[in-house]
Tab-separated table of C-alpha atoms in Angstrom:
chain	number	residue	atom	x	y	z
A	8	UNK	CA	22.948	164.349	21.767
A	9	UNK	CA	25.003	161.398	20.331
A	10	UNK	CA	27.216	159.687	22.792
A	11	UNK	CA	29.670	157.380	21.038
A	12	UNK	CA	27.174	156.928	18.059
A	13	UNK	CA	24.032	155.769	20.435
A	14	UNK	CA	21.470	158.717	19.721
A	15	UNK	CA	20.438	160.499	16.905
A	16	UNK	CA	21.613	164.123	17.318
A	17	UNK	CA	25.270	165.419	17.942
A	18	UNK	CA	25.993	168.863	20.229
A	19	UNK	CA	29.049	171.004	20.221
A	20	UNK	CA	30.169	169.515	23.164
A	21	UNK	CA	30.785	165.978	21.671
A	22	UNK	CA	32.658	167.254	18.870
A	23	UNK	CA	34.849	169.256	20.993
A	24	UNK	CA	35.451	166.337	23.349
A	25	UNK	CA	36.107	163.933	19.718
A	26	UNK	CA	38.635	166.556	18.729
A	27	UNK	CA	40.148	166.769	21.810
A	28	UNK	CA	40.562	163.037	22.118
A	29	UNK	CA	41.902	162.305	18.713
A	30	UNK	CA	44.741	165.185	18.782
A	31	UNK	CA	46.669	163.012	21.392
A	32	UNK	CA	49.122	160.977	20.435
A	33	UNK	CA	49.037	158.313	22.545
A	34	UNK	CA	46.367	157.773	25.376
A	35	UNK	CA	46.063	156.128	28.546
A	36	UNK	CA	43.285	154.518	29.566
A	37	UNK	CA	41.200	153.355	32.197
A	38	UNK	CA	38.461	150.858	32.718
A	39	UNK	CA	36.435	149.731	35.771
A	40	UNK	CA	33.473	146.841	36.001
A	41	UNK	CA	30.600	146.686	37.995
A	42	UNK	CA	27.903	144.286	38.597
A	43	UNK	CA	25.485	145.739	39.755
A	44	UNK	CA	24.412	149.229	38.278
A	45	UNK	CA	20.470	149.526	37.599
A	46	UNK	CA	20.906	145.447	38.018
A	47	UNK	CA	22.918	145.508	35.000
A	48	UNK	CA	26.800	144.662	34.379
A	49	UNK	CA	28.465	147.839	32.758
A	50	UNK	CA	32.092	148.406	32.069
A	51	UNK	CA	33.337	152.443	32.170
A	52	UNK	CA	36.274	153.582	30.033
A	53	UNK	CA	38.213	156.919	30.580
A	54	UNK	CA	41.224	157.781	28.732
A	55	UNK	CA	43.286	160.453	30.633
A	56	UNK	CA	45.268	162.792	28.487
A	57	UNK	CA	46.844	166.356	28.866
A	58	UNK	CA	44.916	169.090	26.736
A	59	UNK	CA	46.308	172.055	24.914
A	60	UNK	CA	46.248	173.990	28.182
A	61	UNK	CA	48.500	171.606	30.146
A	62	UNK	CA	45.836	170.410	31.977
A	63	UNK	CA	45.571	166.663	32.768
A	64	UNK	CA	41.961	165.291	31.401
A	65	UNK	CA	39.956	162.672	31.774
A	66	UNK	CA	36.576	161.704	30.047
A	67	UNK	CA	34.147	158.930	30.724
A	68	UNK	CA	34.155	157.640	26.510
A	69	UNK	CA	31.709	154.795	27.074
A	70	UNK	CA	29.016	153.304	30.011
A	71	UNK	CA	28.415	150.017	28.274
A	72	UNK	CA	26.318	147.542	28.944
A	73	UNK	CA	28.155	143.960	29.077
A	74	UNK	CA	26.140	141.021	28.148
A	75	UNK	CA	27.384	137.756	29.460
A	76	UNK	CA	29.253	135.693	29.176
A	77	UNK	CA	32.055	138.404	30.891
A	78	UNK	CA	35.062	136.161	29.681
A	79	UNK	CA	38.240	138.346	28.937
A	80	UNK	CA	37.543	137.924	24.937
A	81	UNK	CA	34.312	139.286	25.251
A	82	UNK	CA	35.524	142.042	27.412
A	83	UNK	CA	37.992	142.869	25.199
A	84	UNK	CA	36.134	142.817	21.859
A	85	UNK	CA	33.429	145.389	23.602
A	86	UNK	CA	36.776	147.637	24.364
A	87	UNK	CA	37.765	147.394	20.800
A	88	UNK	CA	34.790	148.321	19.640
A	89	UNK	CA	34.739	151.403	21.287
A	90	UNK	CA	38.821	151.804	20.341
A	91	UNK	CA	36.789	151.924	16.634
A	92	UNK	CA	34.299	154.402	17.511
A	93	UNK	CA	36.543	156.653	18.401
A	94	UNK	CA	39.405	155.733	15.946
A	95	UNK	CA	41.426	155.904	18.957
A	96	UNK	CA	42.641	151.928	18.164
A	97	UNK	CA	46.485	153.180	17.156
A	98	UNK	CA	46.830	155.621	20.010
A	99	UNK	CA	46.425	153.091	22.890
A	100	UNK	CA	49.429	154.081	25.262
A	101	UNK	CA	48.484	151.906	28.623
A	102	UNK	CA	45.759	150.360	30.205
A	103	UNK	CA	45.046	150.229	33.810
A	104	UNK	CA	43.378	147.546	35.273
A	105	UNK	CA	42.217	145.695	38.737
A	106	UNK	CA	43.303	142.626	39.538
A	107	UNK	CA	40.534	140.340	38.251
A	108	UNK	CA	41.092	137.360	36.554
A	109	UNK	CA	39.352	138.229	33.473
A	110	UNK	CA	40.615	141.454	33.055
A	111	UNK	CA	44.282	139.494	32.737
A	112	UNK	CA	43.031	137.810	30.215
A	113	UNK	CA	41.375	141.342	28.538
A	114	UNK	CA	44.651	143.181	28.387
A	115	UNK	CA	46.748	139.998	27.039
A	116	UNK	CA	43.995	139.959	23.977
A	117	UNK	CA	43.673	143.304	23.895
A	118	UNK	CA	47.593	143.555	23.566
A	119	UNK	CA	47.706	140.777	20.626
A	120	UNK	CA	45.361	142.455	19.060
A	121	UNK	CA	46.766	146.255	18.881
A	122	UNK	CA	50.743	144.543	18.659
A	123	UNK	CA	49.183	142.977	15.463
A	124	UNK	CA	48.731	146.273	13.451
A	125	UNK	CA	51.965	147.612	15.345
A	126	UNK	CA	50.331	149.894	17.456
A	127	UNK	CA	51.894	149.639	20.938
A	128	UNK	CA	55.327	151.679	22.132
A	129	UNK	CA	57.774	148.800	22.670
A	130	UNK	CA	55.546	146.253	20.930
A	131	UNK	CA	53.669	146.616	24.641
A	132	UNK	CA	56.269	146.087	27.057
A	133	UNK	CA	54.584	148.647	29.347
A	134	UNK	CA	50.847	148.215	28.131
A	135	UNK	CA	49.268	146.701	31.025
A	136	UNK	CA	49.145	148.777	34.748
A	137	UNK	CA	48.006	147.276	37.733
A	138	UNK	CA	45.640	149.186	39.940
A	139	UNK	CA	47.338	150.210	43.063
A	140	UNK	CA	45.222	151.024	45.204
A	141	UNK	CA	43.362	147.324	44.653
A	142	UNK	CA	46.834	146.020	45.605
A	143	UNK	CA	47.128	147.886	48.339
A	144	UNK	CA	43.493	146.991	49.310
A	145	UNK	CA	44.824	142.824	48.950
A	146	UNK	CA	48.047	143.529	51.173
A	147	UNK	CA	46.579	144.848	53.924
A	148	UNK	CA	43.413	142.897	53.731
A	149	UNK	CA	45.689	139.627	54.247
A	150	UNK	CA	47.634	140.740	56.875
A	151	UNK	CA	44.266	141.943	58.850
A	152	UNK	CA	43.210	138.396	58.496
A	153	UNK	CA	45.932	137.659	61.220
A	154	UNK	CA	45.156	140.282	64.186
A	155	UNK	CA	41.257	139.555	63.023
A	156	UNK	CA	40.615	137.904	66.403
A	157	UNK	CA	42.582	140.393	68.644
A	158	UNK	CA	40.789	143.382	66.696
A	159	UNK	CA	37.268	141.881	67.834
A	160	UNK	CA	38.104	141.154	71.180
A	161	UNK	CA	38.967	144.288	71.840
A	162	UNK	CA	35.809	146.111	70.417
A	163	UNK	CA	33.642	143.348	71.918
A	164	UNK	CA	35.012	144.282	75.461
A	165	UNK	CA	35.418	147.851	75.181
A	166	UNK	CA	32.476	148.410	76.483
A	167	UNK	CA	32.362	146.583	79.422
A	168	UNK	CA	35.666	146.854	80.520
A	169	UNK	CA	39.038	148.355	79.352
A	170	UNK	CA	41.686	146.679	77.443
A	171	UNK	CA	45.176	146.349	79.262
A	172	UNK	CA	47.765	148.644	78.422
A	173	UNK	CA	49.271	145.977	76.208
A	174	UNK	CA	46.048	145.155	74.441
A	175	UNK	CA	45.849	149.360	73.746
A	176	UNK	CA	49.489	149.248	72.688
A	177	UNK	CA	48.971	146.371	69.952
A	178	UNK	CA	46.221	148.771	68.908
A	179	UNK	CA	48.075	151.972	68.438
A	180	UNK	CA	50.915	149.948	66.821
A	181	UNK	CA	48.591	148.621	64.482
A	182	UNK	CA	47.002	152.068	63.589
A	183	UNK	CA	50.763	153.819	62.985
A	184	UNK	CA	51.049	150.710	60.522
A	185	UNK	CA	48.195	150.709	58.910
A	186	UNK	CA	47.660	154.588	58.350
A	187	UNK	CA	50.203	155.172	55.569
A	188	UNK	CA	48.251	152.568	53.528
A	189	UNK	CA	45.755	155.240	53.815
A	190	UNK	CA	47.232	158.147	53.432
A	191	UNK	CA	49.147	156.391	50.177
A	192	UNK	CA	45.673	155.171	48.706
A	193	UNK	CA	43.607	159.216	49.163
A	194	UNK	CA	47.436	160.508	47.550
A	195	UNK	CA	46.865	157.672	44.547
A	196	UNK	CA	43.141	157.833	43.750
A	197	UNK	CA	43.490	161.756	42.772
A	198	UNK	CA	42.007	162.448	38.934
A	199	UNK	CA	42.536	165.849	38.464
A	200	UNK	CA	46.547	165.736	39.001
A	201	UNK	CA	49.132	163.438	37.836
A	202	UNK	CA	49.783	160.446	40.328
A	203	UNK	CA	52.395	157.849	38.131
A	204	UNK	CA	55.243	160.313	39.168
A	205	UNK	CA	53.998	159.314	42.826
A	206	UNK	CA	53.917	155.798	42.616
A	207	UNK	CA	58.187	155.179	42.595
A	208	UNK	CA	58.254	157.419	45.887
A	209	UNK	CA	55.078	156.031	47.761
A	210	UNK	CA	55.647	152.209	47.126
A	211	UNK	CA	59.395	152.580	48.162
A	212	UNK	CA	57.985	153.960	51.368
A	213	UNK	CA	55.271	151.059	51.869
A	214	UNK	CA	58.205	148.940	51.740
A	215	UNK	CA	61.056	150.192	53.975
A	216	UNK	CA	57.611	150.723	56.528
A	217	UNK	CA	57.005	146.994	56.119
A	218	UNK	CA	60.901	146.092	56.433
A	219	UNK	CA	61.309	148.429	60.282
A	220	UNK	CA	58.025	146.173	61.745
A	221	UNK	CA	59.803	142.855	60.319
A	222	UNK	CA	61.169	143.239	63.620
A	223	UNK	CA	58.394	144.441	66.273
A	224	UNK	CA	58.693	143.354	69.808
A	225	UNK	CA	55.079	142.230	69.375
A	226	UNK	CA	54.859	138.477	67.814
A	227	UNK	CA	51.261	139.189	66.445
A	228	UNK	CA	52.575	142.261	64.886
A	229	UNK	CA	55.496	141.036	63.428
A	230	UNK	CA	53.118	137.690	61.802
A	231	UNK	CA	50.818	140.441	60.563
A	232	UNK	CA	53.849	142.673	58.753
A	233	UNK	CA	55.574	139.486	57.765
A	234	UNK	CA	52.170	138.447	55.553
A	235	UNK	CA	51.729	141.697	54.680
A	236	UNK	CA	55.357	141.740	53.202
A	237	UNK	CA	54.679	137.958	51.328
A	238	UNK	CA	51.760	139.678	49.672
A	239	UNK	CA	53.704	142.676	49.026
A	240	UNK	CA	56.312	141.071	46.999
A	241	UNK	CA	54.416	139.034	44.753
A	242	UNK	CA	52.890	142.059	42.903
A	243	UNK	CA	55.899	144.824	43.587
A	244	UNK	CA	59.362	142.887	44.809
A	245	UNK	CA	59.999	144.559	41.130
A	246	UNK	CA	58.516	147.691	40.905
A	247	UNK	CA	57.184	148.948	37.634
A	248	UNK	CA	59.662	149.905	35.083
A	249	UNK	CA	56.834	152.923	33.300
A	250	UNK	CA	56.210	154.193	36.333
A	251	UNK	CA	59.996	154.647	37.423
A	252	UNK	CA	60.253	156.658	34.052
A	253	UNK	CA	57.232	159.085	35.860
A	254	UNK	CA	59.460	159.888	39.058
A	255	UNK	CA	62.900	160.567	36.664
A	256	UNK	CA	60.783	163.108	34.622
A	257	UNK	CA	59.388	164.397	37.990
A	258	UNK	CA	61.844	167.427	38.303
A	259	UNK	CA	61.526	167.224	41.919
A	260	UNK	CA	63.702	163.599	42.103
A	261	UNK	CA	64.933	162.556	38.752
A	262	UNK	CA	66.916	159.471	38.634
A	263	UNK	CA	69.192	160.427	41.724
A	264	UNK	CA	65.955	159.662	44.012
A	265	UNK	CA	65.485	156.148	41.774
A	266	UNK	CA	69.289	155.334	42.586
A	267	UNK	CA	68.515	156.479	46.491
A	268	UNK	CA	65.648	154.418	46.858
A	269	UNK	CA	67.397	151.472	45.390
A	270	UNK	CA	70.556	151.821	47.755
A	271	UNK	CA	68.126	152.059	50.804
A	272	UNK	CA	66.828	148.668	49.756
A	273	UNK	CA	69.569	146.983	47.972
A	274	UNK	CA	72.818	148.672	48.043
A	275	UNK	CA	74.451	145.625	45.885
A	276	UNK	CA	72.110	145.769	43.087
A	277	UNK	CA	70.959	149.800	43.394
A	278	UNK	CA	73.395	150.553	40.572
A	279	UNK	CA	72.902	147.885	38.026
A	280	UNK	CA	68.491	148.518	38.805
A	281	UNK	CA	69.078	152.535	37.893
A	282	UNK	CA	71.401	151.970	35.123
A	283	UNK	CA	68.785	149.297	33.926
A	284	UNK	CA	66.044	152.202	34.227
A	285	UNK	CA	68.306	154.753	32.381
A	286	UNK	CA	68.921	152.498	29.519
A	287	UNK	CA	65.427	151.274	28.874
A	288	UNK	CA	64.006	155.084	29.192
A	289	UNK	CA	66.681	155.674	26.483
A	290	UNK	CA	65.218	152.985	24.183
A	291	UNK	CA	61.667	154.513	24.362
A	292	UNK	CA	63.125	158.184	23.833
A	293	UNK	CA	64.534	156.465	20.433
A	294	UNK	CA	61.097	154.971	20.030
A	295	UNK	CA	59.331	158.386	20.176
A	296	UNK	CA	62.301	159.750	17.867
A	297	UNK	CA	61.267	156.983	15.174
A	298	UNK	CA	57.948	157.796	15.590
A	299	UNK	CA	58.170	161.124	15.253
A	300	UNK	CA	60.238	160.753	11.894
A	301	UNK	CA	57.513	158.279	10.696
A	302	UNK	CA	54.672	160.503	11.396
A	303	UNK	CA	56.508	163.962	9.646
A	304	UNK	CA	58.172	161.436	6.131
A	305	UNK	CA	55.331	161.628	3.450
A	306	UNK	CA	54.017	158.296	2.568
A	307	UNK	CA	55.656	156.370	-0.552
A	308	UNK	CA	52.422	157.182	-2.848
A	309	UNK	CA	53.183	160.621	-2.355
A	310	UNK	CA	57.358	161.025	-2.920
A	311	UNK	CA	58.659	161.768	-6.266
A	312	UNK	CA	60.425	158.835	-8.400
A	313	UNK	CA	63.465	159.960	-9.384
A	314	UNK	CA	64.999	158.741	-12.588
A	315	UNK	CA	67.603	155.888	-12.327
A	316	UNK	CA	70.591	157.812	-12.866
A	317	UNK	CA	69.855	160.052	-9.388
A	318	UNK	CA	68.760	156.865	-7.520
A	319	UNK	CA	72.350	155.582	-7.740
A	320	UNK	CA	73.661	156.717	-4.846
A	321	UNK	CA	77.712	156.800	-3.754
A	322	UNK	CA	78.913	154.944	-1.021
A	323	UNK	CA	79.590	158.006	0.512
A	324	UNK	CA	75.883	159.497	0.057
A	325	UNK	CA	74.940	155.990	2.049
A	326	UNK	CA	77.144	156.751	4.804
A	327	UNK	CA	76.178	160.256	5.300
A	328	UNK	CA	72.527	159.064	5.402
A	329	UNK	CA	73.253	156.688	8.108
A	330	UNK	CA	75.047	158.899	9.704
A	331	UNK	CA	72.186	161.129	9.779
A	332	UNK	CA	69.821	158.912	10.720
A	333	UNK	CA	71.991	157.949	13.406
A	334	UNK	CA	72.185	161.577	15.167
A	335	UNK	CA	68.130	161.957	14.678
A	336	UNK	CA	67.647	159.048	16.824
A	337	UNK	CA	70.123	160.125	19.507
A	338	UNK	CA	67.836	163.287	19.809
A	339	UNK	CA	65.656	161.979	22.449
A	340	UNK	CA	68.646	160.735	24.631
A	341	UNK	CA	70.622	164.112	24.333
A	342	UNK	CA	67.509	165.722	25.819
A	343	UNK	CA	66.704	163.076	28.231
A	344	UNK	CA	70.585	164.054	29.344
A	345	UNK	CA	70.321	167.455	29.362
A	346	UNK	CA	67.488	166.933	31.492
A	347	UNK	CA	69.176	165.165	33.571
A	348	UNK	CA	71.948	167.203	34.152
A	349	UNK	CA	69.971	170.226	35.039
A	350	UNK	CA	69.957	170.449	39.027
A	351	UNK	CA	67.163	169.081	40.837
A	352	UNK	CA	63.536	171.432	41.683
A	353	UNK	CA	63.082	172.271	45.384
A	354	UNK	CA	59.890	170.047	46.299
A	355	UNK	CA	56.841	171.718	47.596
A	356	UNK	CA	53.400	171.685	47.888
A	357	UNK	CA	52.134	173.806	45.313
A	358	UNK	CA	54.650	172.680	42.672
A	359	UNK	CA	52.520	171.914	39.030
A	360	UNK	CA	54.561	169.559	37.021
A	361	UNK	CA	52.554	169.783	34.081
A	362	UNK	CA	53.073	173.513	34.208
A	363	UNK	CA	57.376	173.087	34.485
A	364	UNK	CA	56.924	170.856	31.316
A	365	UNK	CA	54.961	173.178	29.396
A	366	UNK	CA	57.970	175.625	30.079
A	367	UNK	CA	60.259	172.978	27.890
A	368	UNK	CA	57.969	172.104	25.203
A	369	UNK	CA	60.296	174.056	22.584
A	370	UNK	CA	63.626	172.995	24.603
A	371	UNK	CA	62.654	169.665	24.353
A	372	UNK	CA	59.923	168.561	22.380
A	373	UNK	CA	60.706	164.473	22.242
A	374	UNK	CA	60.790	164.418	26.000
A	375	UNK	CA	57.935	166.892	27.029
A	376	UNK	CA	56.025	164.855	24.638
A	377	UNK	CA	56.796	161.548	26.410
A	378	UNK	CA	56.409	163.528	29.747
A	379	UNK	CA	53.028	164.326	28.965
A	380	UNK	CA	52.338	160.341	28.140
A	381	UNK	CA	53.937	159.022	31.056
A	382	UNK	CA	52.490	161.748	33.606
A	383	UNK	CA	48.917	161.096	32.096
A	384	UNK	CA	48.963	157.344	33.250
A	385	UNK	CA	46.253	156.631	35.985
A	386	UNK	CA	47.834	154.044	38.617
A	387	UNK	CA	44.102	153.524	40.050
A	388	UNK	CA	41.130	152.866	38.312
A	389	UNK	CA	39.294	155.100	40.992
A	390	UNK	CA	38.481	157.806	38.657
A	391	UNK	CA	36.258	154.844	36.680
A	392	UNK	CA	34.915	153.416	39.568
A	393	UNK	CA	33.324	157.280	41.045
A	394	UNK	CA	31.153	156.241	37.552
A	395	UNK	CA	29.367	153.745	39.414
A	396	UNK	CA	29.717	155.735	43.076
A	397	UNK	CA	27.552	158.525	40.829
A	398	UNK	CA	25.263	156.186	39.294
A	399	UNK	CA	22.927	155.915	42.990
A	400	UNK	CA	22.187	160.382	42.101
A	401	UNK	CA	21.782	159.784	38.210
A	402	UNK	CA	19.559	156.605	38.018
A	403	UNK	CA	17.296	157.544	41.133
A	404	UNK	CA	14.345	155.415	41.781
A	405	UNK	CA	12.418	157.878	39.655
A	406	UNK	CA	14.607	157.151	36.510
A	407	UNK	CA	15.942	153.777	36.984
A	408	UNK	CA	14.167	152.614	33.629
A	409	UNK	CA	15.700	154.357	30.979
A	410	UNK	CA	17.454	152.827	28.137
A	411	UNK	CA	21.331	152.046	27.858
A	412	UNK	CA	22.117	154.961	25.606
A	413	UNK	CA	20.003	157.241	27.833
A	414	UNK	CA	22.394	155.901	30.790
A	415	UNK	CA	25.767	156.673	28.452
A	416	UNK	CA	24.303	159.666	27.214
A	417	UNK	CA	23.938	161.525	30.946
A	418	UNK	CA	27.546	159.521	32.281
A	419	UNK	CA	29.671	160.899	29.503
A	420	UNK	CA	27.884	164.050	29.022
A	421	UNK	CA	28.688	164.779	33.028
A	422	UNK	CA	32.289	164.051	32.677
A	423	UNK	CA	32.435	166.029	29.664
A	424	UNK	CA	30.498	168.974	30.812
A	425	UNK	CA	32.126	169.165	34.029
A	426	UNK	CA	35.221	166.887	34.141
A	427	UNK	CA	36.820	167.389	37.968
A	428	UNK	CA	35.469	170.722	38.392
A	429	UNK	CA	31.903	171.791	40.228
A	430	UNK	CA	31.238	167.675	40.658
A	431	UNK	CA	30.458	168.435	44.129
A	432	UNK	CA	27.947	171.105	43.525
A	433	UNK	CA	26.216	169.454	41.118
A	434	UNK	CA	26.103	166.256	43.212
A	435	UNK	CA	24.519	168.297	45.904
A	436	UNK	CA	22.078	169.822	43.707
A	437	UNK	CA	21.245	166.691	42.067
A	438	UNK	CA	20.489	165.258	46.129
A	439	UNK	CA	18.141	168.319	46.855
A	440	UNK	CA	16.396	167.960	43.234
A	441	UNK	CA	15.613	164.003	44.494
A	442	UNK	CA	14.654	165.462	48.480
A	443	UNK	CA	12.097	167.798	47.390
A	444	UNK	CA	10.853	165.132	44.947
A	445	UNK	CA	10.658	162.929	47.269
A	446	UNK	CA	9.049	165.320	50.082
A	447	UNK	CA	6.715	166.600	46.982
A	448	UNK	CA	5.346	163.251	46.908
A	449	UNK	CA	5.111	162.438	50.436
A	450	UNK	CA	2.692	165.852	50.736
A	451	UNK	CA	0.804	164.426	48.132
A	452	UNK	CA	0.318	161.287	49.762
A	453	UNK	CA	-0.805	163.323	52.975
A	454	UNK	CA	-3.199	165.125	51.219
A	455	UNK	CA	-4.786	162.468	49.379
A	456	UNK	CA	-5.563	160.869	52.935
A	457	UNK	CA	-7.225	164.145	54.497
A	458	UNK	CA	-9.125	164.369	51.376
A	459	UNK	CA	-10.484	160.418	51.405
């Protein structure tokens, strides 16, 4: 089986999953790094993408092996190689990241790179997403830091004598704090549904939490939020403009819930932040419009000259072209409005989003097709990092010698065999397949004793 070029043969399956990869437009991706995996640096890149049956995707393309130096430019010249491999180097839509240093420096040479043969929506403006749950993880790390002591009094004494009723109150304050930082990160780090439209809505709610313990009663609680809320603010006292577009093309909130978020924080500047949203969603409706019209006009090798007498147009033939061109790029805003004005979905549980745009792909094909782009954007790099969580089953003790491609070969080939679905079985078979290995061997070993 050939995995991104590394082996000699090719199955169905990886032509399938090449087909299905290059038929989106534009792609999302994700990449994670880990040290420390068969004591070897890799690097794991998934694009996430939604098929032809409305159902969100996404593929492990490439295990790599990183040799150092792990400097952004190297990291991002081993990305662009695989961009080439799978001729997926104009179709880049975002890239979401952790907050290392070197992956900063990645995505801003990854993004000169790509802007230089024009291949980024909005020359990039949205190309690079933070990893939320690693912020998350760095907010309430830091304000931990500050109850640290109090924490390990209390579990040093617990068992020789009971905390006071205040000491049990700090505690139980401290866990109705901290628990929605939970909750949010399990809701975040889901692959196998659409999480950017959640992002708006579960941030906000961080927030307005943070802002009602400002003022606790308890001076160690309110140091604790007030760090918290420093930390906060330095990666989201603006939230993120891409993934605001995700909750207005949620049908469940739209833009009212971006203009009622904004008034709970800010009632001065709540209008002038949603009418910024609006207008910039606008531009990148146009943006798809153009794009649209460049990909469907044949190229100039291909059009017919026409002799000089019919290339001498009127001014009134000029003007009627502009004029068209004009109402063809006001298509994607007269959708987006329509949209709009359509009244709000009741929210519940079992409401598939994907599904309600699939319903409008003929209605409105310029916005369904930026729905499915937005909606496909991973706000965690979780889904890269279970590559690594998976690599203690594959490379075992009794195959941790195999060769890189061999190590690609069986990541991607999982992911693209089984994407979301059956993981769990075949984890647990994969677990019995190493216990009766390893209790095979252990017999052996018994009976080689008697024996001697």
């Amino acid at each position: 089986m050939e995995i991104i070029n590394n082996s000699p043969e090719t199955s169905d399956t990886d032509y399938e999953e090449e087909d299905n990869v290059s038929q989106a437009r534009e792609i999302p991706l994700q990449i994670a790094e880990e040290q420390e995996v068969a004591s070897k640096p890799r690097k794991a890149k998934k694009p996430h993408y939604v098929d032809s049956n409305w159902k969100l995707q996404s593929k492990i393309l490439a295990f790599a092996h990183m040799e150092p130096p792990h400097t952004g430019r190297e990291l991002a010249l081993k990305v662009l190689e695989m961009f080439n491999d799978w001729g997926i180097e104009k179709k880049i839509f975002s890239i979401t990241l952790d907050n290392a240093s070197a992956n900063d420096t990645m995505q801003k040479f990854l993004k000169e790179h790509l802007e230089i043969s024009n291949s980024l929506l909005l020359n990039g403006e949205y190309f690079h997403i933070r990893c939320s749950a690693h912020v998350l993880n760095l907010i309430v790390q830091d304000g931990l830091k500050i109850v640290s002591d109090a924490l390990h009094k209390i579990k040093q004494s617990v068992g020789y004598c009971c905390p006071t009723s205040v000491e049990w109150k700090r505690v139980e304050t401290l866990c109705d704090l901290l628990k929605p930082f939970y909750n949010i990160t399990n809701l975040i780090s889901g692959s196998s549904y659409p999480t950017s439209n959640l992002y708006f809505g579960e941030i906000w709610k961080i927030e307005c939490l943070l802002r009602s313990y400002l003022t606790s009663e308890d001076p160690l609680i309110q140091n604790m939020t007030t760090k918290i809320k420093e930390k906060f603010d330095k990666y989201w006292s603006e939230y993120s403009v891409i993934l605001a577009f995700a909750t207005i093309l949620d049908p469940t909130k739209k833009l009212k819930f971006v203009r009622y978020a904004y008034s709970k924080l800010d009632p001065l500047t709540s209008e002038d932040k949603s009418k910024s949203v609006k207008m910039m969603l606008e531009k990148l409706c146009a943006e798809y419009v153009n794009n649209e019209i460049l990909y469907s006009n044949p190229s100039s090798s291909q059009q017919v000259v026409q002799p000089p007498s019919r290339r001498l147009a009127s001014i009134d033939e000029l003007e009627f072209e502009e004029f068209e061109n004009q109402e063809t790029t006001d298509i994607g805003k007269t959708e987006l409005v329509a949209y709009l004005d359509e009244l709000r979905m009741p929210s519940s549980a079992c409401f598939d989003i994907l599904a309600y745009w699939k319903e409008k792909r003929r209605k409105s094909p310029t916005l369904v097709r930026i729905a499915c782009d937005i909606l496909s954007i991973p706000i965690t790099t979780v889904a890269s990092e279970s590559a690594f969580s998976i690599s203690a089953r594959v490379l075992t003790k009794y195959r941790s010698s195999m060769k890189d491609e061999s190590i690609q070969a069986i990541l991607c080939a999982r992911s693209w065999l089984y994407g979301f679905e059956e993981l769990d079985d075949v984890n647990s078979n994969i677990d019995k397949d190493d216990e009766t290995r390893g209790s095979v061997q252990a017999s052996n070993t018994v009976e080689y004793v008697n024996i001697d």
